[in-house]
């Protein structure tokens, strides 16, 4: 159960992203700054952590040896992922974004052939149940918003849900135990900086510099979600990286983000508790996650 519990703990810290992004959007913060500031502010924290572990030279060597690889998968795994999440916050509530994000549970296992692994079809039945819950949540708001708004609040999150596991798995495949969790996060953060700098230029032209409030809230996202949650999640997936079924189960723990996001929005943003189809969809997602966990911890995890 250790990887599962670590994954659930990471989901709690990841939920900070969805809650604070809604807060920043509500106070007029530009979505690009909400995204880019997280990685700018993560960087000094990560340098301190990796430097304390005396691994800066190893990270720099890896970046220098394969710059194209790092730029590609740093931009995909961190850039495409988080820009999509923040862009969607301008069009959809946090709980819907957190729910749609669970598509990553299906995307992760389907990427297995890219890493010379077999697709864990036995696990996908539970992933499909989770995705069904996501669709129910989207249907719950489909009648209250325009098609354009719904697409802008959903499609970028789906792209993010594919980009994140792709970047993470590519890094694990190439470096295995040669780079630790913090090493990989620092390397990917550095490699994604060109992407963030270009986007920040567009934001500056449109609205000028970010407010002090947005910088402060982005700092919290950088700490809780960017450093703590990402480290926990990368560590949990590293523990089971060679076992597709268990890896899929760890990735599925991210469905708990919905629960933590709803509770956070209720407490801090005074949001309305989801009801009807939305609530049923959340229960469906949690049921799929529970079945995923039971299968992962079964004494005999065999494909069927």
mmCIF file of C-alpha atoms in Angstrom, residues 14-286:
data_model
loop_
_atom_site.group_PDB
_atom_site.id
_atom_site.type_symbol
_atom_site.label_atom_id
_atom_site.label_comp_id
_atom_site.label_asym_id
_atom_site.label_seq_id
_atom_site.Cartn_x
_atom_site.Cartn_y
_atom_site.Cartn_z
ATOM 1 C CA UNK A 14 -1.865 18.791 -5.893
ATOM 2 C CA UNK A 15 -5.369 20.009 -5.023
ATOM 3 C CA UNK A 16 -3.789 23.293 -3.895
ATOM 4 C CA UNK A 17 -3.220 24.013 -7.600
ATOM 5 C CA UNK A 18 -6.895 23.897 -8.524
ATOM 6 C CA UNK A 19 -8.010 25.888 -5.482
ATOM 7 C CA UNK A 20 -5.463 28.696 -5.795
ATOM 8 C CA UNK A 21 -5.814 28.891 -9.582
ATOM 9 C CA UNK A 22 -9.507 29.616 -9.060
ATOM 10 C CA UNK A 23 -8.622 32.210 -6.460
ATOM 11 C CA UNK A 24 -6.128 33.915 -8.786
ATOM 12 C CA UNK A 25 -8.568 33.806 -11.692
ATOM 13 C CA UNK A 26 -11.257 35.358 -9.513
ATOM 14 C CA UNK A 27 -8.956 38.228 -8.552
ATOM 15 C CA UNK A 28 -8.061 38.979 -12.179
ATOM 16 C CA UNK A 29 -4.663 37.279 -12.377
ATOM 17 C CA UNK A 30 -3.507 36.320 -15.887
ATOM 18 C CA UNK A 31 -3.450 32.558 -16.455
ATOM 19 C CA UNK A 32 0.059 32.677 -17.966
ATOM 20 C CA UNK A 33 1.503 34.193 -14.789
ATOM 21 C CA UNK A 34 -0.395 31.642 -12.699
ATOM 22 C CA UNK A 35 1.418 28.944 -14.677
ATOM 23 C CA UNK A 36 4.880 30.424 -15.170
ATOM 24 C CA UNK A 37 5.338 31.820 -11.648
ATOM 25 C CA UNK A 38 4.959 28.339 -10.197
ATOM 26 C CA UNK A 39 8.082 27.174 -12.031
ATOM 27 C CA UNK A 40 10.074 30.379 -11.529
ATOM 28 C CA UNK A 41 9.466 30.115 -7.787
ATOM 29 C CA UNK A 42 10.085 26.350 -7.689
ATOM 30 C CA UNK A 43 13.546 26.782 -9.177
ATOM 31 C CA UNK A 44 15.437 28.243 -6.159
ATOM 32 C CA UNK A 45 13.777 25.722 -3.829
ATOM 33 C CA UNK A 46 14.823 22.835 -6.044
ATOM 34 C CA UNK A 47 18.363 24.162 -6.453
ATOM 35 C CA UNK A 48 18.701 24.298 -2.661
ATOM 36 C CA UNK A 49 17.349 20.749 -2.254
ATOM 37 C CA UNK A 50 19.446 19.207 -5.032
ATOM 38 C CA UNK A 51 22.493 21.232 -4.005
ATOM 39 C CA UNK A 52 22.172 20.009 -0.421
ATOM 40 C CA UNK A 53 22.132 16.453 -1.801
ATOM 41 C CA UNK A 54 25.240 17.282 -3.879
ATOM 42 C CA UNK A 55 23.523 16.313 -7.130
ATOM 43 C CA UNK A 56 23.684 19.580 -9.074
ATOM 44 C CA UNK A 57 26.635 18.361 -11.136
ATOM 45 C CA UNK A 58 24.772 15.185 -12.103
ATOM 46 C CA UNK A 59 21.712 17.154 -13.234
ATOM 47 C CA UNK A 60 23.815 19.610 -15.224
ATOM 48 C CA UNK A 61 25.690 16.743 -16.881
ATOM 49 C CA UNK A 62 22.410 15.087 -17.926
ATOM 50 C CA UNK A 63 21.068 18.361 -19.351
ATOM 51 C CA UNK A 64 24.292 19.073 -21.239
ATOM 52 C CA UNK A 65 24.466 15.540 -22.671
ATOM 53 C CA UNK A 66 20.897 15.448 -24.016
ATOM 54 C CA UNK A 67 19.581 19.038 -24.315
ATOM 55 C CA UNK A 68 17.029 18.233 -27.026
ATOM 56 C CA UNK A 69 15.555 15.388 -24.975
ATOM 57 C CA UNK A 70 15.216 17.596 -21.892
ATOM 58 C CA UNK A 71 13.781 20.541 -23.801
ATOM 59 C CA UNK A 72 11.221 18.286 -25.473
ATOM 60 C CA UNK A 73 9.982 16.387 -22.449
ATOM 61 C CA UNK A 74 10.468 19.243 -19.990
ATOM 62 C CA UNK A 75 8.223 21.377 -22.196
ATOM 63 C CA UNK A 76 5.696 18.568 -22.616
ATOM 64 C CA UNK A 77 5.735 17.225 -19.051
ATOM 65 C CA UNK A 78 5.722 20.607 -17.298
ATOM 66 C CA UNK A 79 4.964 23.283 -19.924
ATOM 67 C CA UNK A 80 2.032 21.789 -21.851
ATOM 68 C CA UNK A 81 0.743 20.157 -18.683
ATOM 69 C CA UNK A 82 0.516 23.194 -16.435
ATOM 70 C CA UNK A 83 -0.302 25.833 -19.030
ATOM 71 C CA UNK A 84 -3.344 23.738 -19.963
ATOM 72 C CA UNK A 85 -4.467 23.493 -16.333
ATOM 73 C CA UNK A 86 -4.148 27.252 -15.773
ATOM 74 C CA UNK A 87 -5.743 28.230 -19.085
ATOM 75 C CA UNK A 88 -8.789 26.081 -18.261
ATOM 76 C CA UNK A 89 -9.228 27.870 -14.907
ATOM 77 C CA UNK A 90 -10.543 30.901 -16.810
ATOM 78 C CA UNK A 91 -13.476 28.841 -18.103
ATOM 79 C CA UNK A 92 -14.309 26.051 -15.645
ATOM 80 C CA UNK A 93 -14.648 25.622 -11.847
ATOM 81 C CA UNK A 94 -11.797 23.957 -9.976
ATOM 82 C CA UNK A 95 -13.693 20.769 -9.188
ATOM 83 C CA UNK A 96 -14.516 20.247 -12.893
ATOM 84 C CA UNK A 97 -10.866 20.790 -13.882
ATOM 85 C CA UNK A 98 -9.738 18.378 -11.153
ATOM 86 C CA UNK A 99 -12.309 15.868 -12.391
ATOM 87 C CA UNK A 100 -11.358 16.186 -16.052
ATOM 88 C CA UNK A 101 -7.708 15.855 -15.071
ATOM 89 C CA UNK A 102 -8.460 12.242 -14.090
ATOM 90 C CA UNK A 103 -8.293 11.356 -17.783
ATOM 91 C CA UNK A 104 -4.568 11.017 -17.016
ATOM 92 C CA UNK A 105 -5.480 7.734 -15.309
ATOM 93 C CA UNK A 106 -6.526 6.379 -18.702
ATOM 94 C CA UNK A 107 -3.810 8.166 -20.675
ATOM 95 C CA UNK A 108 -0.957 6.766 -18.556
ATOM 96 C CA UNK A 109 -1.608 3.056 -19.234
ATOM 97 C CA UNK A 110 -2.349 3.698 -22.923
ATOM 98 C CA UNK A 111 1.134 5.197 -23.289
ATOM 99 C CA UNK A 112 2.721 1.876 -22.238
ATOM 100 C CA UNK A 113 3.612 0.725 -25.811
ATOM 101 C CA UNK A 114 5.816 3.819 -26.202
ATOM 102 C CA UNK A 115 7.968 2.370 -23.393
ATOM 103 C CA UNK A 116 8.092 -1.244 -24.629
ATOM 104 C CA UNK A 117 5.506 -2.325 -22.095
ATOM 105 C CA UNK A 118 2.150 -4.021 -22.597
ATOM 106 C CA UNK A 119 -1.058 -2.096 -21.969
ATOM 107 C CA UNK A 120 -2.509 -3.306 -18.621
ATOM 108 C CA UNK A 121 -5.972 -4.013 -20.025
ATOM 109 C CA UNK A 122 -7.129 -5.537 -16.725
ATOM 110 C CA UNK A 123 -6.569 -2.210 -14.988
ATOM 111 C CA UNK A 124 -8.255 -0.178 -17.709
ATOM 112 C CA UNK A 125 -11.713 -1.407 -16.713
ATOM 113 C CA UNK A 126 -11.368 0.626 -13.524
ATOM 114 C CA UNK A 127 -9.819 3.531 -15.388
ATOM 115 C CA UNK A 128 -12.826 3.574 -17.727
ATOM 116 C CA UNK A 129 -15.118 3.712 -14.697
ATOM 117 C CA UNK A 130 -13.196 6.758 -13.503
ATOM 118 C CA UNK A 131 -13.446 8.391 -16.928
ATOM 119 C CA UNK A 132 -17.196 7.675 -16.955
ATOM 120 C CA UNK A 133 -17.446 9.652 -13.716
ATOM 121 C CA UNK A 134 -15.543 12.501 -15.369
ATOM 122 C CA UNK A 135 -18.034 12.556 -18.257
ATOM 123 C CA UNK A 136 -20.942 12.700 -15.818
ATOM 124 C CA UNK A 137 -19.386 15.724 -14.127
ATOM 125 C CA UNK A 138 -18.973 17.441 -17.483
ATOM 126 C CA UNK A 139 -22.585 16.684 -18.408
ATOM 127 C CA UNK A 140 -23.695 18.296 -15.147
ATOM 128 C CA UNK A 141 -22.493 21.700 -16.369
ATOM 129 C CA UNK A 142 -23.049 21.209 -20.103
ATOM 130 C CA UNK A 143 -26.477 22.807 -19.991
ATOM 131 C CA UNK A 144 -25.357 25.927 -18.140
ATOM 132 C CA UNK A 145 -22.430 27.025 -20.334
ATOM 133 C CA UNK A 146 -21.786 27.452 -24.044
ATOM 134 C CA UNK A 147 -20.103 24.717 -26.060
ATOM 135 C CA UNK A 148 -17.103 26.993 -26.615
ATOM 136 C CA UNK A 149 -16.670 27.645 -22.902
ATOM 137 C CA UNK A 150 -17.015 23.952 -22.076
ATOM 138 C CA UNK A 151 -14.416 23.009 -24.689
ATOM 139 C CA UNK A 152 -11.985 25.684 -23.501
ATOM 140 C CA UNK A 153 -12.378 24.411 -19.944
ATOM 141 C CA UNK A 154 -12.011 20.731 -20.848
ATOM 142 C CA UNK A 155 -9.803 20.182 -23.929
ATOM 143 C CA UNK A 156 -6.676 21.891 -22.480
ATOM 144 C CA UNK A 157 -6.991 19.726 -19.360
ATOM 145 C CA UNK A 158 -7.210 16.563 -21.476
ATOM 146 C CA UNK A 159 -4.019 17.594 -23.309
ATOM 147 C CA UNK A 160 -2.392 18.256 -19.929
ATOM 148 C CA UNK A 161 -3.518 14.849 -18.697
ATOM 149 C CA UNK A 162 -1.611 13.206 -21.560
ATOM 150 C CA UNK A 163 1.456 15.453 -21.378
ATOM 151 C CA UNK A 164 2.169 14.931 -17.664
ATOM 152 C CA UNK A 165 2.522 11.117 -17.591
ATOM 153 C CA UNK A 166 4.323 11.196 -20.955
ATOM 154 C CA UNK A 167 7.022 13.506 -19.607
ATOM 155 C CA UNK A 168 7.320 11.623 -16.319
ATOM 156 C CA UNK A 169 7.494 8.177 -17.927
ATOM 157 C CA UNK A 170 10.015 9.282 -20.554
ATOM 158 C CA UNK A 171 12.313 10.545 -17.811
ATOM 159 C CA UNK A 172 11.972 7.334 -15.797
ATOM 160 C CA UNK A 173 12.620 5.231 -18.896
ATOM 161 C CA UNK A 174 15.806 7.079 -19.852
ATOM 162 C CA UNK A 175 17.374 7.680 -16.446
ATOM 163 C CA UNK A 176 15.909 5.058 -14.105
ATOM 164 C CA UNK A 177 17.817 5.217 -10.811
ATOM 165 C CA UNK A 178 20.586 7.430 -12.244
ATOM 166 C CA UNK A 179 18.561 10.545 -11.423
ATOM 167 C CA UNK A 180 16.543 10.856 -8.244
ATOM 168 C CA UNK A 181 13.099 12.409 -7.952
ATOM 169 C CA UNK A 182 14.361 15.909 -7.135
ATOM 170 C CA UNK A 183 17.019 15.615 -9.842
ATOM 171 C CA UNK A 184 14.374 14.925 -12.491
ATOM 172 C CA UNK A 185 12.083 17.702 -11.276
ATOM 173 C CA UNK A 186 14.909 20.248 -11.281
ATOM 174 C CA UNK A 187 16.046 19.168 -14.744
ATOM 175 C CA UNK A 188 12.533 19.349 -16.172
ATOM 176 C CA UNK A 189 11.946 22.730 -14.543
ATOM 177 C CA UNK A 190 15.139 24.141 -16.066
ATOM 178 C CA UNK A 191 14.300 22.615 -19.447
ATOM 179 C CA UNK A 192 10.816 24.149 -19.418
ATOM 180 C CA UNK A 193 12.087 27.697 -18.729
ATOM 181 C CA UNK A 194 12.330 28.745 -22.422
ATOM 182 C CA UNK A 195 8.640 27.851 -22.810
ATOM 183 C CA UNK A 196 7.666 29.864 -19.720
ATOM 184 C CA UNK A 197 9.781 32.867 -20.698
ATOM 185 C CA UNK A 198 8.138 33.063 -24.117
ATOM 186 C CA UNK A 199 4.655 32.804 -22.590
ATOM 187 C CA UNK A 200 5.525 35.394 -19.936
ATOM 188 C CA UNK A 201 6.445 37.829 -22.696
ATOM 189 C CA UNK A 202 2.904 37.577 -24.073
ATOM 190 C CA UNK A 203 1.422 38.106 -20.601
ATOM 191 C CA UNK A 204 3.604 41.168 -19.988
ATOM 192 C CA UNK A 205 2.485 42.757 -23.261
ATOM 193 C CA UNK A 206 -1.171 42.135 -22.348
ATOM 194 C CA UNK A 207 -1.332 43.051 -18.638
ATOM 195 C CA UNK A 208 2.105 44.159 -17.474
ATOM 196 C CA UNK A 209 3.645 42.625 -14.360
ATOM 197 C CA UNK A 210 1.715 40.240 -12.054
ATOM 198 C CA UNK A 211 0.281 41.550 -8.782
ATOM 199 C CA UNK A 212 1.937 40.870 -5.432
ATOM 200 C CA UNK A 213 -1.074 38.733 -4.477
ATOM 201 C CA UNK A 214 -0.671 36.525 -7.530
ATOM 202 C CA UNK A 215 3.052 36.135 -6.852
ATOM 203 C CA UNK A 216 2.311 35.139 -3.243
ATOM 204 C CA UNK A 217 -0.340 32.593 -4.184
ATOM 205 C CA UNK A 218 1.892 31.211 -6.951
ATOM 206 C CA UNK A 219 4.584 30.770 -4.314
ATOM 207 C CA UNK A 220 2.238 28.558 -2.311
ATOM 208 C CA UNK A 221 1.432 26.541 -5.431
ATOM 209 C CA UNK A 222 5.161 26.212 -6.152
ATOM 210 C CA UNK A 223 5.828 24.843 -2.663
ATOM 211 C CA UNK A 224 2.823 22.602 -2.044
ATOM 212 C CA UNK A 225 2.065 21.413 -5.563
ATOM 213 C CA UNK A 226 5.258 22.015 -7.526
ATOM 214 C CA UNK A 227 7.750 20.688 -4.981
ATOM 215 C CA UNK A 228 5.945 18.569 -2.373
ATOM 216 C CA UNK A 229 3.177 17.006 -4.494
ATOM 217 C CA UNK A 230 5.319 16.450 -7.586
ATOM 218 C CA UNK A 231 8.117 14.897 -5.518
ATOM 219 C CA UNK A 232 5.715 12.545 -3.760
ATOM 220 C CA UNK A 233 4.049 11.525 -7.023
ATOM 221 C CA UNK A 234 7.331 11.000 -8.885
ATOM 222 C CA UNK A 235 8.635 8.958 -5.946
ATOM 223 C CA UNK A 236 5.505 6.777 -5.842
ATOM 224 C CA UNK A 237 5.655 6.093 -9.597
ATOM 225 C CA UNK A 238 9.389 5.381 -9.398
ATOM 226 C CA UNK A 239 8.732 2.642 -6.828
ATOM 227 C CA UNK A 240 6.556 0.736 -9.350
ATOM 228 C CA UNK A 241 7.949 1.978 -12.672
ATOM 229 C CA UNK A 242 8.622 -1.545 -14.043
ATOM 230 C CA UNK A 243 5.145 -2.910 -13.186
ATOM 231 C CA UNK A 244 2.476 -1.506 -15.556
ATOM 232 C CA UNK A 245 -0.532 -2.577 -13.457
ATOM 233 C CA UNK A 246 0.843 -1.132 -10.221
ATOM 234 C CA UNK A 247 2.029 1.999 -12.029
ATOM 235 C CA UNK A 248 -1.496 2.504 -13.401
ATOM 236 C CA UNK A 249 -2.896 2.115 -9.877
ATOM 237 C CA UNK A 250 -0.523 4.734 -8.453
ATOM 238 C CA UNK A 251 -1.453 7.150 -11.251
ATOM 239 C CA UNK A 252 -5.100 6.504 -10.406
ATOM 240 C CA UNK A 253 -4.612 7.842 -6.868
ATOM 241 C CA UNK A 254 -4.826 11.309 -8.405
ATOM 242 C CA UNK A 255 -8.622 10.930 -8.479
ATOM 243 C CA UNK A 256 -8.530 11.944 -4.808
ATOM 244 C CA UNK A 257 -7.713 15.443 -6.031
ATOM 245 C CA UNK A 258 -11.439 15.880 -6.704
ATOM 246 C CA UNK A 259 -12.373 15.324 -3.071
ATOM 247 C CA UNK A 260 -9.611 17.570 -1.751
ATOM 248 C CA UNK A 261 -10.437 20.267 -4.320
ATOM 249 C CA UNK A 262 -14.154 20.286 -3.477
ATOM 250 C CA UNK A 263 -13.415 20.507 0.246
ATOM 251 C CA UNK A 264 -10.861 23.256 -0.333
ATOM 252 C CA UNK A 265 -13.219 25.324 -2.494
ATOM 253 C CA UNK A 266 -15.972 24.937 0.087
ATOM 254 C CA UNK A 267 -13.742 26.080 2.963
ATOM 255 C CA UNK A 268 -11.608 28.765 1.317
ATOM 256 C CA UNK A 269 -13.640 30.013 -1.665
ATOM 257 C CA UNK A 270 -17.161 29.424 -0.290
ATOM 258 C CA UNK A 271 -18.079 27.512 -3.445
ATOM 259 C CA UNK A 272 -21.384 25.671 -3.867
ATOM 260 C CA UNK A 273 -21.192 21.935 -3.183
ATOM 261 C CA UNK A 274 -21.717 19.955 -6.421
ATOM 262 C CA UNK A 275 -25.015 18.074 -6.637
ATOM 263 C CA UNK A 276 -26.954 15.825 -8.995
ATOM 264 C CA UNK A 277 -24.923 14.442 -11.891
ATOM 265 C CA UNK A 278 -21.756 16.152 -10.658
ATOM 266 C CA UNK A 279 -21.960 14.455 -7.266
ATOM 267 C CA UNK A 280 -22.814 11.099 -8.859
ATOM 268 C CA UNK A 281 -19.834 11.517 -11.179
ATOM 269 C CA UNK A 282 -17.520 12.139 -8.219
ATOM 270 C CA UNK A 283 -18.798 9.027 -6.462
ATOM 271 C CA UNK A 284 -18.214 7.032 -9.665
ATOM 272 C CA UNK A 285 -14.637 8.301 -9.874
ATOM 273 C CA UNK A 286 -13.972 7.366 -6.254
#
